[in-house]
PDB file of C-alpha atoms and ligand atoms in Angstrom:
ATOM      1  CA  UNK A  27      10.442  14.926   6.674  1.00 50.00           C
ATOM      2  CA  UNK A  28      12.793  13.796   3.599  1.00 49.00           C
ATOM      3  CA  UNK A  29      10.982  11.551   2.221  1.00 72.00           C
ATOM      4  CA  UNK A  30      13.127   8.667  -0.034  1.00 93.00           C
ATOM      5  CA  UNK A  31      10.081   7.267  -2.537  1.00 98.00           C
ATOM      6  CA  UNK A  32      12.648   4.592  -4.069  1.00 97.00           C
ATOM      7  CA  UNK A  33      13.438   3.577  -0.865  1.00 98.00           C
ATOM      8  CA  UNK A  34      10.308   3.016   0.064  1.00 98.00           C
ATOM      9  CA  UNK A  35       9.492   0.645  -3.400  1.00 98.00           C
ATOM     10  CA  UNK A  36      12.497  -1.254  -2.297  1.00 98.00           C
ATOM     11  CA  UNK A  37      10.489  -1.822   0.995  1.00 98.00           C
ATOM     12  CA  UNK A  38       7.451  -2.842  -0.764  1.00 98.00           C
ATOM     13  CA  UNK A  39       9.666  -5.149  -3.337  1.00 98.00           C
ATOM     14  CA  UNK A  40      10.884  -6.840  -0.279  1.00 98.00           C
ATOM     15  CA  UNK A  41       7.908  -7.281   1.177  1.00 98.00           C
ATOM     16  CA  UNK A  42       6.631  -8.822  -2.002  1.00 98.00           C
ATOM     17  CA  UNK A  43       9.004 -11.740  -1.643  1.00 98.00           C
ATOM     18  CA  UNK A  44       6.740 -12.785   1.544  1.00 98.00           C
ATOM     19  CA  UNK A  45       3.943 -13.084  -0.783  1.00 98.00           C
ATOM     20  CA  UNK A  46       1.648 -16.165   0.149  1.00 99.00           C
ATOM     21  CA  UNK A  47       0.107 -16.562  -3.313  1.00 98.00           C
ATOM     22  CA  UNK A  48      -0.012 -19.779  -4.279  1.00 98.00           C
ATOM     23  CA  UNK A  49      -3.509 -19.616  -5.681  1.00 98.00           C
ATOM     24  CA  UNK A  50      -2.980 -16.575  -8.040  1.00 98.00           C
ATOM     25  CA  UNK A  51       0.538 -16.617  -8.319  1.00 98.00           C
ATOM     26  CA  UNK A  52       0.465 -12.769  -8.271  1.00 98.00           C
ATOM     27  CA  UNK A  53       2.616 -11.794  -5.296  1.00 98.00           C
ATOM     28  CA  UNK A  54       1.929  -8.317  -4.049  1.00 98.00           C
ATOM     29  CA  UNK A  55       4.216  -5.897  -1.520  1.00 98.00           C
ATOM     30  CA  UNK A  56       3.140  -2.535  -0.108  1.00 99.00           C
ATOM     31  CA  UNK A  57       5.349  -0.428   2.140  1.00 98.00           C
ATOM     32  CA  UNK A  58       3.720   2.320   4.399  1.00 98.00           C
ATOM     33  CA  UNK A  59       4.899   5.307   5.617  1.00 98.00           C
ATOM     34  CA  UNK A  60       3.723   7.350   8.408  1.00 98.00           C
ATOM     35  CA  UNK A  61       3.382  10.663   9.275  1.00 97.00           C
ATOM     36  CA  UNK A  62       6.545   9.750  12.125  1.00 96.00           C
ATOM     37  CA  UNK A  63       8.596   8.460   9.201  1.00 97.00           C
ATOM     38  CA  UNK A  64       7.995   5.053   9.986  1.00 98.00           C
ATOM     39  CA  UNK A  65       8.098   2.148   7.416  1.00 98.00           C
ATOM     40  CA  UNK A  66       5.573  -0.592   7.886  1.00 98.00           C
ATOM     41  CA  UNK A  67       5.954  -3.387   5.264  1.00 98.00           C
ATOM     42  CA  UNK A  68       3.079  -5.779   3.997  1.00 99.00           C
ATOM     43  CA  UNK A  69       2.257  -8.891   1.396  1.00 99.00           C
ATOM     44  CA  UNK A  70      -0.804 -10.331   0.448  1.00 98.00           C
ATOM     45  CA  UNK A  71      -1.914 -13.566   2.156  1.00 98.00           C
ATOM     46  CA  UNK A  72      -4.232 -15.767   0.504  1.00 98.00           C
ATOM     47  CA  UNK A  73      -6.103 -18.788   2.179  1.00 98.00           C
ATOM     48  CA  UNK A  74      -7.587 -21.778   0.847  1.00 98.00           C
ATOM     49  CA  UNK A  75     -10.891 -19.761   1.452  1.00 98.00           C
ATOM     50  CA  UNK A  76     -10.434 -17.329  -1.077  1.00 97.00           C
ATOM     51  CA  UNK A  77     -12.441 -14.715   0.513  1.00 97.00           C
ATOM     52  CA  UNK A  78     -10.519 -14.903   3.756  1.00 98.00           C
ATOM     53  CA  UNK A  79      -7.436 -13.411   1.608  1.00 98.00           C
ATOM     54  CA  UNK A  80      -5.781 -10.024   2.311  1.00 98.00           C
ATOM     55  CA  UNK A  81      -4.067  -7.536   0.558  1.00 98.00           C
ATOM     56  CA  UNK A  82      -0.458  -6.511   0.410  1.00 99.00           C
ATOM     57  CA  UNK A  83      -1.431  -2.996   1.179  1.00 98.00           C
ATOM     58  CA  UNK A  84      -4.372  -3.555   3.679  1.00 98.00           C
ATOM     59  CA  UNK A  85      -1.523  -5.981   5.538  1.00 99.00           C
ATOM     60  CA  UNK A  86       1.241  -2.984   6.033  1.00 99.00           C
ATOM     61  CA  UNK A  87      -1.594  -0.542   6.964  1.00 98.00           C
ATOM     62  CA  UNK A  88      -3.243  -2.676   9.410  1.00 98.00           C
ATOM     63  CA  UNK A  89       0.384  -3.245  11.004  1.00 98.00           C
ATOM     64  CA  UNK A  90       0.970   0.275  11.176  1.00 98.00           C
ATOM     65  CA  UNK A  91      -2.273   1.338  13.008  1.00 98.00           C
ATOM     66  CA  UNK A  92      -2.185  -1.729  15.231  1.00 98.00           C
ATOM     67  CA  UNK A  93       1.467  -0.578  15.987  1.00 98.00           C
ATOM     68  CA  UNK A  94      -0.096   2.893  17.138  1.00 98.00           C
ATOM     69  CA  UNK A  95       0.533   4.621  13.904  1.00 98.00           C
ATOM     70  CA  UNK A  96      -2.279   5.905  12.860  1.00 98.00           C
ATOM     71  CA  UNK A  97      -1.550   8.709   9.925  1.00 98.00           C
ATOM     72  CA  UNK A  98      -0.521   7.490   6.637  1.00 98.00           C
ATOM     73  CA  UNK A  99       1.971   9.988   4.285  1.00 98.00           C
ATOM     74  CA  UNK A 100       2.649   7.218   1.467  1.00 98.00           C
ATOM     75  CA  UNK A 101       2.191   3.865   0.322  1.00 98.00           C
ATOM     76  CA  UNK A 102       4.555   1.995  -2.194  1.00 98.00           C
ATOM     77  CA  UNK A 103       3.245  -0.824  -3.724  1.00 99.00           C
ATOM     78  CA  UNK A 104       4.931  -3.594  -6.184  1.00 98.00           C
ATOM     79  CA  UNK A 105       4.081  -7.056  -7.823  1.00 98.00           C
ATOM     80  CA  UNK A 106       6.625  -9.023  -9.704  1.00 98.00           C
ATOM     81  CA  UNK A 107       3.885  -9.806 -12.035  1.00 98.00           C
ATOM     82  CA  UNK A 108       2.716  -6.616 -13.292  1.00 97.00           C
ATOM     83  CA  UNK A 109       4.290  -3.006 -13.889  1.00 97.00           C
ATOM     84  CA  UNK A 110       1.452  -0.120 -11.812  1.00 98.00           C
ATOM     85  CA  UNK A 111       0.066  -2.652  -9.491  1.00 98.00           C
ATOM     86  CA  UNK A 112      -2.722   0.108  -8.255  1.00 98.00           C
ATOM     87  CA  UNK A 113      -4.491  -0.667  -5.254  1.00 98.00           C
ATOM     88  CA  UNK A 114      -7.833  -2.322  -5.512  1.00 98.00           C
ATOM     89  CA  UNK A 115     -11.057  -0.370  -4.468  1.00 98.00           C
ATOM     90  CA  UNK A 116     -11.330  -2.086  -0.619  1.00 98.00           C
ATOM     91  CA  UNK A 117      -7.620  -0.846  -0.134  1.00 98.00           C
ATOM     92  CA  UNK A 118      -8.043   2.909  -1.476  1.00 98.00           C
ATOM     93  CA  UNK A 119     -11.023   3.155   1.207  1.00 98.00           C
ATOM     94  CA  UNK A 120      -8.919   1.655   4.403  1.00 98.00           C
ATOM     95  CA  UNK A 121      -6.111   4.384   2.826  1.00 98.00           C
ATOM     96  CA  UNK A 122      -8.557   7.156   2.883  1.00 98.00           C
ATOM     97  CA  UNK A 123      -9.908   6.293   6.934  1.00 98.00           C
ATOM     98  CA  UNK A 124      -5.937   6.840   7.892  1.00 98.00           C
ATOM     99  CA  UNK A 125      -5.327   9.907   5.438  1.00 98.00           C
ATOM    100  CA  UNK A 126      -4.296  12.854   7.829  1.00 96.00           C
ATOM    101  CA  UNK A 127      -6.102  16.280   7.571  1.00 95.00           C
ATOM    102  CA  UNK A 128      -3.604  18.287   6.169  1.00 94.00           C
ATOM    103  CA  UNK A 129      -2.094  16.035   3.539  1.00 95.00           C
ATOM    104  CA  UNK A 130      -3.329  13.518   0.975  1.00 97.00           C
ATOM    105  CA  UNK A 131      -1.561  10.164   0.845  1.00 98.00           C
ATOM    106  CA  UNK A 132       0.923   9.953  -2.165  1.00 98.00           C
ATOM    107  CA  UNK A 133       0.543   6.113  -3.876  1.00 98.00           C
ATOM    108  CA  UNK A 134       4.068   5.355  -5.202  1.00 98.00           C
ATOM    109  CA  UNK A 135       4.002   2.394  -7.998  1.00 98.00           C
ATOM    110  CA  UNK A 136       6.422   1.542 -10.787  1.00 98.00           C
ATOM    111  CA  UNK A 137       6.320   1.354 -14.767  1.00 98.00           C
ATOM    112  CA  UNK A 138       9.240   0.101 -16.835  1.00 97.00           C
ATOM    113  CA  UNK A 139      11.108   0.792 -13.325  1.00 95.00           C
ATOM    114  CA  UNK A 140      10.190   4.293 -13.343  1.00 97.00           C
ATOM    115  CA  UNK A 141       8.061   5.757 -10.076  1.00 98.00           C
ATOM    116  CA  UNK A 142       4.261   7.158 -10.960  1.00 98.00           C
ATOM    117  CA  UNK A 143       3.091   9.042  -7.779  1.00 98.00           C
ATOM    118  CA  UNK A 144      -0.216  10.091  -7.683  1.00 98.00           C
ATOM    119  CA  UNK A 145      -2.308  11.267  -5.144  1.00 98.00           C
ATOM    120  CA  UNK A 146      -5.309   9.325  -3.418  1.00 98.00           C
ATOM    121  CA  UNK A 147      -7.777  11.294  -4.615  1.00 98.00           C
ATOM    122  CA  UNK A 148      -6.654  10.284  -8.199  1.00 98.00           C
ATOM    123  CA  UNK A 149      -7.696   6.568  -7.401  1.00 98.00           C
ATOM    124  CA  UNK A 150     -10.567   7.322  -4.724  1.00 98.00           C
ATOM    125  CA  UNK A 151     -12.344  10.932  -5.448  1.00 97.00           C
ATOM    126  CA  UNK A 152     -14.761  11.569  -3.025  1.00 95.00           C
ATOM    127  CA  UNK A 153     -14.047   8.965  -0.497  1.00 94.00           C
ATOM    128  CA  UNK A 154     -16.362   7.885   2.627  1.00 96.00           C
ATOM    129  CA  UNK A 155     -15.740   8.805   6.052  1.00 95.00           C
ATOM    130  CA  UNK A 156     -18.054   8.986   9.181  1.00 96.00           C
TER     131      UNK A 156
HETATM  132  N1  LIG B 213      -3.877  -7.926  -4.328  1.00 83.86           N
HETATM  133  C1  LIG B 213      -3.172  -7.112  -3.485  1.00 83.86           C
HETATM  134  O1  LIG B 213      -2.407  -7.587  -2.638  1.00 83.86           O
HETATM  135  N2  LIG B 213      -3.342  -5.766  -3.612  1.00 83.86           N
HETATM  136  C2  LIG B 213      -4.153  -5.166  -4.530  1.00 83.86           C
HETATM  137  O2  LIG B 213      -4.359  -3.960  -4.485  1.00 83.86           O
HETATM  138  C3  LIG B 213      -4.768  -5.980  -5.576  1.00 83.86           C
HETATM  139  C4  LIG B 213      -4.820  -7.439  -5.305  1.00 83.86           C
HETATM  140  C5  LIG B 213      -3.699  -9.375  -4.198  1.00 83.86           C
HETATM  141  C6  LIG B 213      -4.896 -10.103  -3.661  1.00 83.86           C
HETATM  142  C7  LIG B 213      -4.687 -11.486  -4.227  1.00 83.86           C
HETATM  143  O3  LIG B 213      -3.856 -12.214  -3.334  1.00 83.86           O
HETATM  144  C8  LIG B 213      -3.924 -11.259  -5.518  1.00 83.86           C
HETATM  145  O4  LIG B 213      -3.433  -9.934  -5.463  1.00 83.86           O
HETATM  146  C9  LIG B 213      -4.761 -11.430  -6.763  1.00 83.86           C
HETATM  147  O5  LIG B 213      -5.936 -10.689  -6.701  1.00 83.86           O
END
């Protein structure tokens, strides 16, 4: 599969202009792609009840696997408001459950508009699965 990494941070840059944010005005986009090649993109949502809010990256995954897509190769994700917008812990977890066997997920952010990849293991060693 050829994967393009800065086309897939242009997904996730589009997807953050969907952001609904307007409680912490820090817009999030993630773009997903599976193991098929196909590009699922997500923002965060927030709700009035904070705790009800989701993340940009939990979104596009969730879409994916309810979409029948089910392995995970990479995940871009952006925010407007800060350069390496990593994932948060919940989201490096639901990343790990759709990790295939044979290769780890790559996590594509951006510095200074330069791409850091890094493997999941570098933000979740030892993850959980049943
Ligand atoms: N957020 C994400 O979308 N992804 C992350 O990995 C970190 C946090 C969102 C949740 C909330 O809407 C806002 O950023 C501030 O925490």
């Amino acid at each position: 599969m050829n994967i393009n990494y800065n086309e897939l941070m242009e997904e996730a840059k589009s997807a953050s202009k969907n952001s609904y944010s307007p409680f912490s005005r820090f817009a999030v986009g993630a773009a997903v792609l599976t193991s098929d090649g196909r590009i699922f993109q997500g923002c965060n949502v927030e709700n009035s009840s904070f705790g009800m809010t989701i993340c940009a990256e939990r979104c596009a995954i969730f879409k994916a696997v309810s979409e029948g897509y089910r392995e995970i190769r990479a995940v871009a994700i952006y925010s407007p408001n800060s350069d390496s917008c990593y994932p948060c812990g919940a989201c490096r977890q639901v990343m790990y459950e759709f990790q295939g066997d044979n290769e780890e997920i790559e996590v594509i952010t951006e510095n200074m508009g330069q791409l850091e990849i890094n493997k999941l293991s570098y933000f979740l060693p030892c993850g959980f699965k049943i």
